[in-house]
XYZ file of C-alpha atoms in Angstrom:
356
model
C 1.342 73.246 -39.210
C 2.471 76.852 -38.731
C 2.673 78.353 -35.259
C 2.546 82.119 -34.683
C 2.831 83.616 -31.196
C 1.635 87.150 -30.427
C 0.353 89.235 -27.498
C -3.085 90.563 -26.659
C -3.630 94.147 -25.495
C -3.347 93.195 -21.817
C -0.127 91.221 -22.297
C -1.544 87.699 -22.461
C -0.026 85.311 -25.000
C -2.067 84.182 -28.020
C -0.894 81.496 -30.445
C -2.312 80.763 -33.899
C -2.013 77.216 -35.251
C -2.527 77.240 -39.010
C -2.926 74.469 -41.571
C -1.078 76.481 -44.237
C 2.585 77.400 -43.845
C 2.170 80.657 -45.771
C -0.509 82.130 -43.468
C 0.430 85.541 -42.066
C -0.841 86.563 -38.627
C -0.147 90.240 -37.933
C -3.516 91.515 -36.670
C -3.254 93.729 -33.562
C -5.590 93.545 -30.568
C -7.308 96.952 -30.676
C -9.212 96.625 -27.392
C -8.396 99.112 -24.587
C -7.631 96.418 -21.989
C -5.887 96.933 -18.684
C -3.279 94.434 -17.544
C -4.831 91.230 -16.204
C -4.844 91.015 -12.409
C -5.430 87.634 -10.757
C -5.688 86.503 -7.144
C -5.173 82.786 -7.702
C -3.587 80.762 -4.918
C -3.321 77.054 -4.154
C -4.149 75.810 -0.664
C -3.334 72.349 0.637
C -5.985 70.265 2.446
C -3.877 68.438 5.017
C -6.607 65.905 5.857
C -7.365 64.791 2.302
C -3.871 65.420 0.971
C -5.144 67.338 -2.062
C -5.054 70.965 -3.191
C -7.704 73.606 -3.852
C -7.291 76.599 -6.180
C -8.769 79.781 -4.707
C -9.611 82.162 -7.576
C -12.121 84.771 -6.442
C -11.379 87.033 -9.432
C -13.266 84.601 -11.692
C -16.666 85.777 -10.417
C -16.685 88.460 -13.105
C -15.934 86.199 -16.072
C -18.042 86.243 -19.234
C -21.298 84.330 -18.733
C -23.488 83.064 -21.611
C -23.069 86.039 -23.970
C -25.259 86.244 -27.105
C -23.713 84.687 -30.208
C -22.955 88.081 -31.753
C -20.860 88.983 -28.677
C -18.939 85.719 -28.411
C -15.345 86.454 -27.286
C -14.038 83.329 -29.053
C -15.201 84.226 -32.561
C -12.774 86.098 -34.839
C -12.832 89.895 -34.683
C -14.956 91.472 -37.403
C -14.919 95.227 -38.050
C -15.710 97.036 -34.802
C -16.736 93.820 -33.030
C -13.499 92.956 -31.234
C -12.916 89.622 -29.521
C -10.127 87.648 -27.867
C -8.874 86.726 -31.352
C -7.672 89.859 -33.211
C -7.650 88.288 -36.694
C -10.746 87.969 -38.886
C -10.303 84.193 -39.260
C -8.342 81.315 -37.782
C -7.859 77.554 -37.934
C -7.077 76.897 -34.259
C -6.027 79.292 -31.509
C -4.656 78.987 -27.982
C -4.473 81.912 -25.564
C -4.008 82.586 -21.885
C -7.322 82.615 -20.051
C -8.433 86.105 -19.057
C -10.003 84.657 -15.897
C -7.610 81.845 -14.939
C -8.075 79.410 -12.072
C -4.274 79.074 -11.921
C -1.743 81.801 -12.614
C 1.854 82.784 -11.886
C 3.485 80.524 -9.312
C 0.163 78.645 -9.088
C 0.321 77.417 -12.704
C -1.351 78.554 -15.900
C -4.702 78.236 -17.694
C -5.210 78.446 -21.453
C -8.198 78.382 -23.814
C -8.114 76.274 -26.995
C -10.465 77.318 -29.820
C -10.957 74.349 -32.147
C -12.489 76.298 -35.055
C -13.689 79.803 -35.905
C -17.176 78.397 -36.696
C -19.331 79.365 -33.706
C -22.075 76.861 -34.548
C -19.809 73.835 -34.983
C -18.584 71.260 -32.479
C -15.451 69.139 -32.322
C -17.382 66.318 -33.986
C -17.964 68.595 -36.997
C -14.254 69.072 -37.658
C -12.538 67.482 -40.611
C -9.789 64.967 -39.900
C -7.247 67.602 -40.937
C -8.676 70.080 -38.416
C -8.769 67.460 -35.653
C -5.125 66.609 -36.334
C -4.267 70.320 -36.008
C -5.906 70.434 -32.566
C -3.924 67.338 -31.563
C -0.734 69.126 -32.615
C -1.763 72.193 -30.608
C -2.397 70.049 -27.497
C 0.994 68.400 -27.975
C 2.839 71.665 -28.499
C 1.273 73.290 -25.451
C 2.039 70.220 -23.327
C 5.671 70.543 -24.331
C 5.880 74.292 -23.772
C 4.033 74.328 -20.459
C 6.050 71.421 -19.074
C 9.132 73.671 -19.133
C 7.611 76.311 -16.855
C 9.239 76.062 -13.406
C 5.870 76.173 -11.612
C 4.250 73.380 -13.668
C 4.168 69.727 -12.655
C 1.285 68.345 -14.747
C -0.490 69.436 -17.956
C -4.190 68.656 -18.454
C -5.904 69.170 -21.842
C -9.693 68.865 -21.748
C -13.004 69.904 -23.259
C -16.222 70.706 -21.419
C -19.165 70.612 -23.799
C -22.742 71.643 -23.074
C -24.568 73.947 -20.675
C -25.398 70.944 -18.465
C -21.668 70.518 -17.824
C -21.387 74.185 -16.827
C -20.020 75.637 -20.069
C -20.600 79.405 -20.213
C -19.339 80.022 -23.763
C -21.078 78.164 -26.592
C -18.199 78.416 -29.067
C -16.403 75.060 -29.632
C -13.398 75.228 -27.351
C -11.465 73.432 -24.656
C -8.957 74.335 -22.003
C -5.485 73.458 -20.772
C -4.602 73.567 -17.087
C -0.948 73.521 -16.085
C -0.927 72.475 -12.426
C 1.855 73.177 -9.914
C 1.223 69.741 -8.393
C 0.282 66.204 -9.397
C -3.509 65.958 -9.470
C -5.206 63.631 -6.949
C -6.646 61.385 -9.676
C -3.236 60.879 -11.256
C -1.667 60.255 -7.856
C -4.187 57.474 -7.195
C -3.362 55.872 -10.534
C 0.374 56.028 -9.852
C -0.039 54.439 -6.423
C -2.043 51.614 -7.966
C 0.613 51.190 -10.652
C 3.356 51.033 -8.012
C 1.433 48.512 -5.885
C 0.699 46.285 -8.889
C 4.265 46.481 -10.132
C 5.566 45.348 -6.753
C 2.971 42.585 -6.357
C 3.561 41.113 -9.825
C 7.306 41.456 -10.045
C 7.272 44.262 -12.577
C 4.041 44.003 -14.630
C 2.551 47.307 -15.771
C -1.008 47.848 -14.540
C -2.086 49.952 -17.524
C -0.932 47.204 -19.893
C -2.831 44.616 -17.870
C -6.010 46.700 -17.874
C -5.867 47.322 -21.628
C -5.265 43.621 -22.337
C -8.213 42.646 -20.141
C -10.551 45.215 -21.651
C -9.701 44.246 -25.233
C -10.654 40.677 -24.419
C -14.035 41.696 -23.002
C -17.437 42.706 -24.372
C -17.129 46.418 -23.606
C -14.879 47.317 -26.568
C -16.433 50.123 -28.635
C -13.974 50.290 -31.492
C -10.453 49.154 -32.210
C -8.010 50.249 -34.877
C -4.388 49.427 -35.568
C -3.064 52.004 -33.098
C -5.997 52.906 -30.809
C -8.554 51.100 -28.651
C -11.755 52.490 -27.099
C -13.834 50.723 -24.459
C -16.315 51.262 -21.643
C -14.310 50.463 -18.492
C -15.312 47.577 -16.236
C -16.018 49.929 -13.323
C -17.368 52.919 -15.262
C -18.309 55.812 -12.987
C -20.582 57.616 -15.453
C -23.689 56.509 -17.423
C -21.802 56.559 -20.732
C -18.034 56.571 -20.310
C -15.365 55.610 -22.837
C -11.602 55.329 -22.367
C -9.401 55.759 -25.444
C -5.857 54.336 -25.309
C -3.015 54.230 -27.802
C -2.028 50.575 -28.078
C 1.622 51.442 -27.558
C 2.016 52.786 -24.047
C 3.429 56.327 -23.900
C 3.413 58.744 -20.928
C 2.042 61.796 -22.721
C 0.980 63.329 -26.032
C 4.588 63.991 -26.954
C 5.235 60.238 -27.001
C 2.750 59.440 -29.770
C 4.410 58.334 -32.998
C 3.328 59.469 -36.454
C 1.161 56.403 -37.097
C -0.866 56.988 -33.932
C -1.164 60.717 -34.674
C -2.379 60.081 -38.197
C -5.003 57.587 -37.058
C -6.261 59.577 -34.061
C -8.610 62.013 -35.887
C -10.664 59.267 -37.517
C -11.030 57.318 -34.270
C -11.781 60.282 -32.035
C -14.263 61.927 -34.405
C -16.130 58.627 -34.673
C -16.367 58.415 -30.864
C -17.723 61.953 -30.559
C -20.271 61.379 -33.312
C -21.477 58.227 -31.581
C -21.920 60.201 -28.365
C -24.248 62.576 -30.207
C -26.355 59.611 -31.343
C -26.699 57.846 -27.974
C -30.108 59.269 -27.128
C -31.643 59.214 -30.604
C -32.816 61.697 -33.202
C -34.239 65.008 -32.049
C -32.285 65.070 -28.802
C -30.059 68.062 -27.988
C -26.297 67.527 -28.368
C -24.889 65.205 -25.732
C -23.064 67.108 -22.971
C -19.675 65.617 -22.232
C -16.236 66.023 -20.727
C -13.218 64.812 -22.710
C -10.087 64.588 -20.557
C -6.515 63.720 -21.496
C -4.591 61.955 -18.726
C -0.837 62.514 -18.990
C 2.047 61.630 -16.695
C 3.236 64.439 -14.420
C 6.553 66.049 -15.266
C 7.714 66.300 -11.671
C 9.579 63.702 -9.635
C 7.677 60.544 -8.712
C 9.541 59.663 -5.501
C 6.349 59.700 -3.423
C 5.075 56.719 -5.394
C 8.242 54.676 -4.917
C 8.071 51.385 -3.084
C 10.101 48.261 -3.546
C 9.105 48.685 -7.195
C 9.641 52.347 -8.095
C 7.546 53.952 -10.811
C 8.688 56.387 -13.481
C 6.912 58.537 -16.069
C 7.239 55.680 -18.542
C 5.038 53.510 -16.303
C 2.097 55.851 -16.889
C -0.176 55.408 -19.918
C -1.536 58.370 -21.833
C -5.271 57.987 -22.358
C -8.421 60.014 -22.912
C -11.556 59.637 -20.814
C -14.809 60.727 -22.458
C -18.058 60.733 -20.488
C -21.494 62.314 -20.274
C -23.613 63.208 -17.261
C -26.822 62.499 -19.220
C -28.146 59.093 -18.155
C -31.233 58.985 -20.367
C -33.340 61.361 -22.455
C -34.018 64.499 -20.436
C -32.345 63.213 -17.258
C -28.931 63.975 -15.815
C -26.668 62.110 -13.436
C -26.187 64.394 -10.436
C -23.353 63.939 -7.981
C -25.316 63.751 -4.760
C -24.594 62.444 -1.254
C -22.577 59.305 -1.949
C -20.592 60.757 -4.844
C -19.974 64.278 -3.541
C -19.862 63.422 0.144
C -17.837 60.206 0.081
C -16.541 59.915 -3.513
C -18.375 56.599 -3.979
C -20.019 56.599 -7.411
C -23.288 54.866 -8.192
C -23.808 54.200 -11.900
C -27.359 53.837 -13.222
C -26.320 51.979 -16.385
C -24.424 48.689 -16.636
C -21.161 49.297 -18.505
C -21.943 46.344 -20.787
C -25.268 47.941 -21.787
C -23.575 51.285 -22.407
C -20.985 49.584 -24.629
C -23.698 47.815 -26.603
C -25.495 51.091 -27.203
C -22.288 52.814 -28.348
C -21.709 50.022 -30.848
C -25.297 50.274 -32.120
C -24.892 53.933 -33.053
C -21.760 53.439 -35.152
C -21.539 55.389 -38.399
C -22.886 53.480 -41.367
């Protein structure tokens, strides 16, 4: 992998990740852009104990442009985009309309391929490995920013999810706090560690799931399963078998095996609802340990970053052909999920649609 960092016309950073070491990236952003101005701030909800990003400047962001005006495609002739070069393997750049910025963190866009009509599932294993290396590199770089406490790599896919740009891409949020979902996990880990005299909860969960009927696929270094208490109609958790706190902790064997496993999962998701159905909308979310101090989760059995387990959660809001799972009163009002599909049935379906 070759990494080349440059700047866009408005000062934002753009980074090319190339498969070939001899690739030269010297294209200049020719757009007449003013410096980016953001109004992002983070406000604390003292009742719920969580934080809300206020980012009113995002109202003017690009919204469902036609394919020939896609800002994530390479620049061609007089059609100038966010990527100055005429081709690329993978690219990461600072979001022009970030939810978090400055002392409130940072937001980046990750373009998986220059092919506008592709999806992550269409990538080769070599391309998927390059994206993994980009996620890892950005996690490392962002973790050193003084305002960043947790790094979140994710992909939103499909208009039903709320995606406004059709080009295959994901995002990276660098939060100035530990996210509420991670905080809940860490509290559970601390409670379990204290109650069991030191047992790791993530290890216990993975052992239990691998012994159950909800396993989707298992390789030497990775395991994928529908969790016992799945929140979403079709939800899969992907764990490296050796517990590590973040993407940086993966060894070479796990990195080499990841593309095959992950691409198979994504291709199964596209086959859940049968032939002729539109691509399955999904969210793919990497859960990594925060980089800040974990004192607030200390009890008689203190937890550290090494107690957390890196894993990916992949889920769709489509519950059956033509029908979506909406977060209504119970889910949105009280955060109590109601799942319309038994996790065991979802696991069976995901095994049925395995590649031949």
